[in-house]
XYZ file of C-alpha atoms in Angstrom:
533
model
C -28.826 10.795 15.955
C -27.049 12.622 13.142
C -24.009 10.456 12.698
C -22.620 12.752 10.015
C -22.601 15.801 12.269
C -19.076 17.145 12.457
C -17.864 14.976 9.561
C -15.134 16.843 7.724
C -13.126 15.697 4.728
C -9.701 17.204 5.180
C -7.088 18.084 2.624
C -7.192 17.946 -1.159
C -8.754 14.493 -1.504
C -12.089 14.134 -3.310
C -14.766 13.011 -0.859
C -17.260 10.730 -2.563
C -20.151 11.483 -0.191
C -19.789 15.192 0.490
C -18.900 18.190 -1.669
C -17.957 20.511 1.156
C -21.116 20.471 3.266
C -23.362 19.434 0.344
C -24.381 15.792 0.015
C -23.643 14.175 -3.325
C -26.723 12.620 -5.040
C -25.754 8.894 -4.851
C -25.634 9.068 -1.040
C -28.896 10.892 -0.324
C -30.999 7.850 0.439
C -28.169 6.165 2.332
C -27.829 9.085 4.729
C -31.574 9.299 5.238
C -31.677 5.619 6.160
C -28.695 5.686 8.496
C -29.746 8.852 10.305
C -32.824 7.008 11.498
C -30.669 4.734 13.635
C -29.672 5.397 17.194
C -26.038 5.404 18.243
C -26.588 2.222 20.237
C -28.236 0.513 17.271
C -25.410 1.379 14.887
C -22.683 0.266 17.286
C -24.575 -2.976 17.896
C -24.746 -3.684 14.176
C -21.039 -2.953 13.766
C -20.180 -5.370 16.583
C -22.470 -8.044 15.153
C -20.850 -7.635 11.746
C -17.347 -8.098 13.180
C -18.428 -11.067 15.289
C -19.999 -12.703 12.238
C -16.769 -12.434 10.241
C -14.743 -13.745 13.163
C -17.085 -16.718 13.648
C -16.998 -17.560 9.948
C -13.214 -17.400 9.680
C -12.830 -14.102 7.839
C -9.749 -13.253 9.871
C -6.139 -12.229 9.549
C -3.156 -12.520 11.845
C -1.386 -9.614 13.546
C 1.376 -10.571 15.959
C -0.076 -14.026 16.440
C -3.559 -12.715 17.235
C -6.487 -13.677 15.011
C -8.699 -10.696 14.263
C -11.823 -10.294 12.198
C -11.010 -8.716 8.868
C -12.462 -5.195 9.021
C -15.591 -4.748 6.908
C -16.885 -1.218 7.288
C -20.617 -0.981 7.789
C -20.978 2.049 5.504
C -21.019 0.996 1.837
C -19.434 2.842 -1.029
C -22.070 3.989 -3.530
C -21.373 4.497 -7.249
C -24.036 5.927 -9.527
C -24.893 4.310 -12.847
C -23.330 6.917 -15.141
C -20.008 6.748 -13.320
C -20.073 2.958 -13.341
C -20.839 2.911 -17.076
C -17.558 4.740 -17.694
C -15.684 2.293 -15.440
C -17.333 -0.635 -17.233
C -16.308 0.640 -20.668
C -12.811 1.499 -19.485
C -12.159 -1.921 -17.941
C -13.523 -3.712 -21.005
C -11.249 -1.622 -23.221
C -8.256 -2.332 -21.014
C -8.827 -6.082 -21.092
C -9.286 -6.168 -24.874
C -6.031 -4.252 -25.368
C -4.150 -6.511 -22.942
C -5.478 -9.589 -24.741
C -4.168 -8.280 -28.060
C -0.842 -7.297 -26.519
C -0.228 -10.681 -24.888
C -1.194 -12.565 -28.035
C 1.301 -10.426 -29.973
C 4.285 -10.592 -27.612
C 4.066 -14.392 -27.403
C 3.757 -14.727 -31.185
C 4.966 -12.392 -33.950
C 5.879 -9.387 -31.789
C 4.544 -6.841 -34.260
C 4.196 -4.318 -31.437
C 7.992 -4.347 -31.141
C 8.623 -4.041 -34.855
C 6.314 -1.048 -35.073
C 8.127 0.726 -32.253
C 5.179 0.950 -29.861
C 6.914 -0.895 -27.019
C 10.658 -1.629 -26.922
C 11.320 -5.364 -27.077
C 13.695 -5.084 -24.113
C 10.877 -3.809 -21.888
C 9.073 -7.124 -22.279
C 11.981 -9.555 -22.460
C 13.584 -8.056 -19.337
C 10.398 -8.459 -17.309
C 10.639 -11.074 -14.565
C 7.204 -12.340 -15.627
C 8.054 -12.923 -19.285
C 8.193 -16.673 -19.906
C 9.509 -18.066 -23.162
C 7.767 -21.333 -22.313
C 4.497 -19.536 -23.109
C 5.558 -18.674 -26.663
C 3.252 -20.092 -29.334
C 0.819 -21.519 -26.756
C -2.408 -20.445 -28.424
C -5.575 -20.691 -26.297
C -8.453 -22.469 -28.081
C -10.758 -19.435 -28.115
C -8.004 -16.832 -28.105
C -8.531 -15.803 -24.479
C -5.535 -15.414 -22.188
C -7.073 -13.055 -19.644
C -10.085 -15.033 -18.478
C -10.194 -13.094 -15.184
C -8.743 -9.665 -14.493
C -8.682 -7.184 -11.652
C -7.914 -3.631 -12.748
C -7.026 -1.387 -9.804
C -8.540 2.093 -9.969
C -8.187 5.190 -7.810
C -10.109 8.445 -7.843
C -7.935 11.551 -7.898
C -8.510 14.921 -6.267
C -10.649 16.023 -9.217
C -12.942 13.013 -8.815
C -11.638 11.294 -11.973
C -11.016 7.556 -11.889
C -7.510 6.559 -12.975
C -5.940 3.135 -13.551
C -3.289 2.452 -10.938
C -2.221 -1.018 -12.085
C -3.337 -4.149 -13.915
C -3.722 -7.656 -12.455
C -4.064 -10.375 -15.090
C -1.942 -13.170 -13.611
C -3.910 -14.664 -10.727
C -6.097 -11.793 -9.493
C -7.756 -12.474 -6.157
C -10.233 -10.780 -3.864
C -13.538 -11.434 -5.620
C -14.619 -13.435 -2.569
C -14.903 -10.193 -0.632
C -17.223 -8.739 -3.246
C -19.567 -11.677 -2.634
C -19.236 -12.053 1.129
C -19.327 -8.323 1.846
C -22.677 -8.039 0.074
C -24.056 -10.965 2.037
C -22.854 -9.525 5.338
C -24.126 -6.000 4.691
C -27.484 -7.378 3.521
C -27.845 -8.919 6.980
C -26.509 -5.869 8.847
C -28.474 -3.181 6.950
C -31.534 -4.907 5.456
C -33.710 -1.797 5.473
C -30.985 0.303 3.842
C -30.393 -2.306 1.143
C -34.140 -2.464 0.476
C -34.282 1.316 -0.020
C -31.812 1.142 -2.939
C -31.821 -0.449 -6.360
C -28.406 -2.128 -6.352
C -26.954 -4.236 -9.117
C -26.374 -7.817 -7.908
C -23.039 -9.607 -7.644
C -24.180 -13.183 -6.997
C -23.929 -14.260 -10.638
C -20.115 -14.068 -10.716
C -19.443 -17.826 -10.263
C -21.825 -18.702 -13.090
C -20.245 -16.095 -15.365
C -16.805 -17.465 -14.567
C -17.866 -21.058 -15.196
C -19.401 -20.119 -18.557
C -16.148 -18.404 -19.578
C -14.064 -21.401 -18.513
C -16.289 -23.833 -20.396
C -16.072 -21.599 -23.472
C -12.272 -21.912 -23.298
C -12.306 -25.715 -23.622
C -10.095 -27.370 -26.262
C -11.557 -27.783 -29.730
C -14.000 -30.644 -30.075
C -14.793 -30.903 -26.361
C -18.511 -30.264 -25.908
C -18.830 -31.136 -22.212
C -15.530 -30.023 -20.650
C -14.316 -30.980 -17.191
C -13.306 -27.816 -15.346
C -11.265 -27.805 -12.127
C -9.880 -25.177 -9.764
C -6.199 -25.745 -8.987
C -5.168 -24.539 -5.517
C -1.752 -24.573 -3.810
C -3.491 -26.199 -0.835
C -5.103 -25.487 2.506
C -2.117 -23.521 3.821
C -2.404 -20.881 1.140
C -4.027 -17.717 2.457
C -6.509 -17.560 -0.428
C -7.609 -21.185 -0.072
C -11.122 -20.366 1.014
C -11.638 -18.219 -2.055
C -10.573 -21.187 -4.152
C -12.986 -23.426 -2.255
C -15.868 -20.975 -2.603
C -15.441 -20.602 -6.351
C -15.130 -24.359 -6.868
C -18.220 -25.020 -4.773
C -20.378 -22.311 -6.339
C -19.329 -23.334 -9.852
C -19.965 -26.999 -9.035
C -16.488 -28.164 -10.076
C -13.680 -30.065 -8.384
C -11.084 -28.316 -6.234
C -7.742 -30.037 -6.847
C -4.106 -29.791 -5.848
C -1.125 -30.604 -8.034
C -0.869 -34.080 -6.518
C -4.386 -34.834 -7.780
C -3.288 -34.358 -11.397
C -0.931 -36.139 -13.740
C -0.023 -35.740 -17.384
C -0.145 -38.710 -19.750
C 0.601 -38.539 -23.447
C 0.090 -34.799 -23.583
C -3.168 -34.818 -21.625
C -3.977 -33.838 -18.055
C -5.768 -36.448 -15.961
C -7.400 -36.126 -12.536
C -7.208 -38.918 -9.986
C -10.653 -39.785 -8.613
C -12.193 -42.634 -6.638
C -13.408 -43.989 -9.978
C -10.020 -43.852 -11.623
C -8.368 -41.230 -13.819
C -10.561 -38.756 -15.663
C -9.502 -36.193 -18.311
C -9.337 -32.502 -17.386
C -9.965 -29.921 -20.097
C -9.857 -26.520 -18.347
C -7.809 -25.616 -15.266
C -8.653 -22.411 -13.420
C -5.318 -22.249 -11.719
C -4.641 -20.250 -8.568
C -0.976 -21.225 -8.584
C 1.672 -18.782 -9.813
C 3.582 -19.497 -13.020
C 6.828 -20.375 -11.259
C 5.205 -23.234 -9.351
C 2.885 -24.545 -12.059
C 5.055 -27.005 -13.982
C 8.427 -28.179 -12.594
C 9.522 -29.248 -16.071
C 9.555 -25.656 -17.332
C 9.766 -23.563 -14.159
C 10.903 -24.292 -10.595
C 12.086 -27.883 -10.495
C 11.442 -28.134 -6.754
C 7.769 -27.198 -6.982
C 5.227 -29.682 -5.667
C 2.265 -27.387 -6.245
C 1.743 -28.009 -9.945
C 1.935 -30.929 -12.339
C 4.867 -31.921 -14.593
C 3.915 -31.715 -18.270
C 1.065 -29.234 -17.896
C 2.647 -26.639 -20.199
C 3.269 -29.226 -22.920
C -0.364 -30.351 -22.671
C -1.482 -26.733 -23.084
C 0.824 -26.255 -26.073
C -0.645 -29.387 -27.653
C -4.109 -27.888 -27.277
C -5.373 -30.599 -24.930
C -5.923 -28.439 -21.867
C -6.596 -24.745 -21.267
C -4.910 -22.879 -18.427
C -6.827 -19.915 -17.071
C -5.334 -17.439 -16.756
C -2.681 -18.175 -19.358
C 0.954 -18.642 -18.397
C 3.057 -15.549 -19.061
C 0.302 -13.023 -18.464
C 2.382 -11.410 -15.738
C 4.343 -9.441 -18.301
C 1.230 -7.262 -18.660
C 1.235 -6.672 -14.887
C 4.749 -5.253 -15.002
C 4.460 -1.622 -13.945
C 6.899 -0.564 -16.659
C 4.638 -2.122 -19.297
C 1.782 -0.257 -17.578
C 3.332 3.032 -18.663
C 2.891 1.988 -22.314
C -0.783 0.971 -21.986
C -2.223 4.204 -23.438
C -0.120 3.657 -26.581
C -1.009 -0.054 -26.595
C -4.725 0.802 -26.536
C -4.350 3.217 -29.440
C -2.212 0.730 -31.380
C -4.498 -2.304 -31.141
C -7.927 -0.709 -30.780
C -7.506 2.677 -32.535
C -9.176 4.287 -29.499
C -8.153 6.739 -26.830
C -8.137 5.330 -23.295
C -11.497 5.613 -21.565
C -9.754 5.664 -18.168
C -6.376 7.351 -18.011
C -3.278 6.066 -16.234
C -1.833 7.835 -13.235
C 1.016 10.072 -14.472
C 4.198 8.003 -14.336
C 7.942 8.461 -14.876
C 10.105 5.629 -16.228
C 13.376 5.440 -14.369
C 15.083 3.911 -17.398
C 14.711 7.269 -19.160
C 17.650 9.480 -18.234
C 15.788 12.811 -18.201
C 12.909 11.367 -16.194
C 15.336 9.773 -13.765
C 17.154 13.057 -13.176
C 13.889 14.861 -12.492
C 12.666 12.189 -10.099
C 15.938 11.976 -8.175
C 15.710 15.727 -7.630
C 12.174 15.307 -6.240
C 12.350 12.043 -4.312
C 10.796 13.649 -1.255
C 7.698 14.638 -3.323
C 6.945 11.426 -5.232
C 6.010 7.763 -4.827
C 8.555 5.177 -6.037
C 7.379 1.647 -6.832
C 9.241 -1.530 -7.840
C 7.834 -2.656 -11.189
C 7.201 -6.229 -10.033
C 6.185 -5.480 -6.462
C 2.987 -6.759 -4.864
C 1.152 -6.319 -1.607
C 2.538 -2.825 -1.157
C 6.056 -4.185 -0.676
C 8.912 -1.922 -1.617
C 6.804 1.200 -2.162
C 8.385 4.400 -0.854
C 6.157 7.442 -0.325
C 8.580 10.333 -0.528
C 6.842 12.850 1.759
C 6.607 10.201 4.514
C 10.142 8.803 4.114
C 13.178 9.660 6.215
C 16.359 11.067 4.744
C 18.076 7.697 5.234
C 15.252 5.906 3.392
C 15.466 8.354 0.509
C 19.248 7.941 0.278
C 18.848 4.157 0.185
C 16.150 4.509 -2.477
C 18.385 6.736 -4.600
C 21.099 4.072 -4.539
C 18.650 1.364 -5.597
C 17.250 3.420 -8.482
C 20.691 4.260 -9.824
C 21.794 0.625 -9.566
C 18.746 -0.763 -11.420
C 16.620 1.935 -13.095
C 14.507 -0.558 -15.057
C 13.075 -1.924 -11.820
C 11.454 1.330 -10.721
C 8.743 3.780 -11.715
C 7.743 7.037 -10.049
C 4.323 8.620 -9.650
C 2.959 11.708 -7.950
C 1.363 11.218 -4.553
C -2.244 10.584 -5.561
C -4.638 11.728 -2.856
C -7.021 8.807 -3.141
C -10.674 9.715 -2.745
C -12.235 9.373 0.694
C -15.472 7.782 1.865
C -17.009 8.121 5.349
C -15.866 5.160 7.438
C -16.871 4.072 10.939
C -13.660 3.923 12.993
C -13.342 4.010 16.787
C -16.996 4.843 17.270
C -17.222 7.766 14.881
C -17.243 8.613 11.202
C -14.163 9.937 9.486
C -12.866 10.211 5.913
C -10.686 7.288 4.864
C -8.910 6.696 1.555
C -10.168 3.970 -0.787
C -9.310 2.262 -4.053
C -11.398 -0.008 -6.282
C -10.671 -3.311 -8.009
C -13.355 -4.166 -10.601
C -13.225 -7.795 -11.741
C -13.836 -8.725 -15.371
C -14.517 -12.095 -17.001
C -13.755 -12.704 -20.694
C -15.563 -15.582 -22.437
C -14.142 -14.807 -25.884
C -17.245 -12.983 -27.077
C -17.690 -10.393 -24.371
C -15.776 -8.884 -21.484
C -18.228 -8.773 -18.578
C -17.413 -6.505 -15.634
C -18.806 -7.487 -12.233
C -20.861 -4.474 -11.090
C -19.237 -3.390 -7.864
C -15.745 -4.708 -7.443
C -13.634 -4.734 -4.296
C -13.317 -1.457 -2.412
C -10.330 -1.494 -0.084
C -10.109 1.155 2.608
C -7.125 2.406 4.597
C -8.487 2.538 8.154
C -5.615 4.565 9.593
C -6.210 8.281 9.250
C -4.210 9.756 6.378
C -2.889 6.345 5.240
C -2.706 5.931 1.465
C -1.852 2.221 1.243
C -5.000 0.145 1.560
C -3.601 -3.349 2.226
C -4.592 -5.125 5.422
C -0.900 -5.509 6.263
C -1.008 -1.732 6.729
C -4.230 -1.821 8.715
C -6.668 -1.745 5.796
C -10.142 -3.187 5.442
C -12.895 -3.266 2.846
C -16.347 -1.916 2.040
C -19.333 -3.282 0.189
C -19.537 -1.510 -3.179
C -23.022 -0.585 -4.377
C -23.549 0.173 -8.045
C -26.950 1.784 -8.393
C -29.176 0.228 -11.015
C -30.565 3.593 -12.092
C -30.593 7.255 -11.231
C -30.680 7.817 -7.463
C -34.157 8.317 -6.134
C -34.854 11.502 -4.197
C -34.550 11.232 -0.440
C -37.784 13.258 -0.026
C -41.237 11.839 -0.885
C -42.618 12.266 -4.389
C -45.405 14.859 -4.883
C -48.840 13.295 -4.304
C -49.823 13.625 -7.953
C -46.872 11.632 -9.194
C -47.282 7.893 -9.752
C -45.794 5.697 -7.072
C -42.410 4.206 -7.971
C -42.171 0.434 -8.362
C -41.182 -1.441 -5.194
C -37.464 -2.063 -4.802
C -36.184 -5.584 -5.360
C -35.650 -7.835 -2.384
C -32.222 -7.630 -0.768
C -29.691 -9.748 -2.588
C -28.421 -12.818 -0.743
C -25.225 -14.087 -2.237
C -24.209 -17.726 -2.183
C -21.598 -19.304 0.002
C -20.293 -18.658 3.541
C -17.810 -15.923 4.290
C -14.212 -16.578 3.378
C -10.903 -16.417 5.125
C -8.544 -13.505 4.626
C -6.710 -13.484 1.307
C -2.977 -13.135 0.784
C -0.646 -12.329 -2.082
C 0.851 -15.238 -3.981
C 4.384 -14.007 -3.386
C 5.772 -17.399 -2.344
C 3.199 -20.150 -2.578
C 5.820 -22.897 -2.432
C 7.010 -21.719 0.960
C 3.470 -21.317 2.278
C 2.525 -24.878 1.386
C 5.679 -26.585 2.624
C 5.898 -24.691 5.904
C 2.375 -25.792 6.696
C 1.031 -22.518 7.963
C -1.251 -19.809 6.650
C -0.232 -16.200 6.268
C -2.920 -13.675 5.469
C -1.751 -10.410 3.951
C -4.989 -8.958 2.685
C -7.503 -9.232 -0.123
C -6.200 -8.905 -3.602
C -2.532 -9.058 -2.641
C -1.635 -5.932 -4.640
C -1.063 -2.570 -3.067
C -2.319 0.826 -4.047
C -1.130 4.245 -3.007
């Protein structure tokens, strides 16, 4: 069958597979492979894929019903040249954020030089004075980052937001590849795709490199809020594949400025903590006194240089969407470079002229709370009612600092198998980067999230979203037609990649980890936790 017959990308969005009726080069071999399947065969593979995720616990809850998290059978394909730009842009972003965070929690030269107003940082809900003068042993604060990208109607990738607190979702990069390798083995074999299985080893190497001075064989642990946190299985996967202990706050204690882990053999020192617990719940001495998810004294141990927290406490100030608007200037200030990947155009509501313009155009724009996550609080003007816009206007006028505005970005579309047929669906991309102090390494692929509802621009699973496997081609796409007889035969493609670890449960945002743990129930809101629109 020709499954792409009748496929039509509607509206102004950039379709990543088709330019009108012409097929874009990265997808030539994919289409040739898929068109060889019968309708019955394709539907059978889709059903097997969903059943596999359901059996392995990759589910989320809607109205009390457990459903398999949607993994679309059609991958997203990114050619090498395009990925090279993404790679350079993410590396640049992380290096600038590292310099910015080191500065704001130390001398604050960026304020004195007028690049960013001091009030922008100090008024952020994620700015923590307890993190001041806590200097990581190898200078790394952003050990892991997830930089959310979208592709605009011209096909240009733009940065939508930064995630350098506790970015999640990398489990889907790993498990999606494993699942698609089983569902489409012949299609995988026909492509040269960059692997993703090395992520846990890269992360472990970066964590070991962050050990306190003088520690040559550091003990690394993964700190989880517990089994009732929606991202628990990601925590368990990373701990298992790195070969380190998975611990909860009750497994740790601080003695004389050092963090110790309780084991069956007694207490053992801990040198690096890859923490998946939000700042507010990490240390009840400095943050929420009622937290049982962290360990009292952990911040003091980090300040003394006896333990490294990854990611560093206080990083969330760089996730603030108001700080995001200054990132182009921050890159130029610290790196003396122009941004490789541009921001989405953004208005600051604290600026009077910008605010007036936005309030006159509320029905045309997207308004976002600066500290929102999981798509919460976002208002898409063209889709909002008059009452919703009036309520939004009141909120913006009452607290302008808490809001930014952006144009409605028509996220790029990729063919997606929904309800038995292919249709264009909007996608975003979260590349993950690991910083070991010498190099920022970007995982080739990242998490593609897809809005399965037609026309939907928010990709979170709470709004009906799913995900796709993301293929970064290892070289120029090979022609879909055979080579001329006189040409030498190409080398055989590598064997399909089989990633480690079983599939994971659905991820959630870390909006209120304390409540999740104490209520004793899991709530799954979608991979990555952050929303895009």
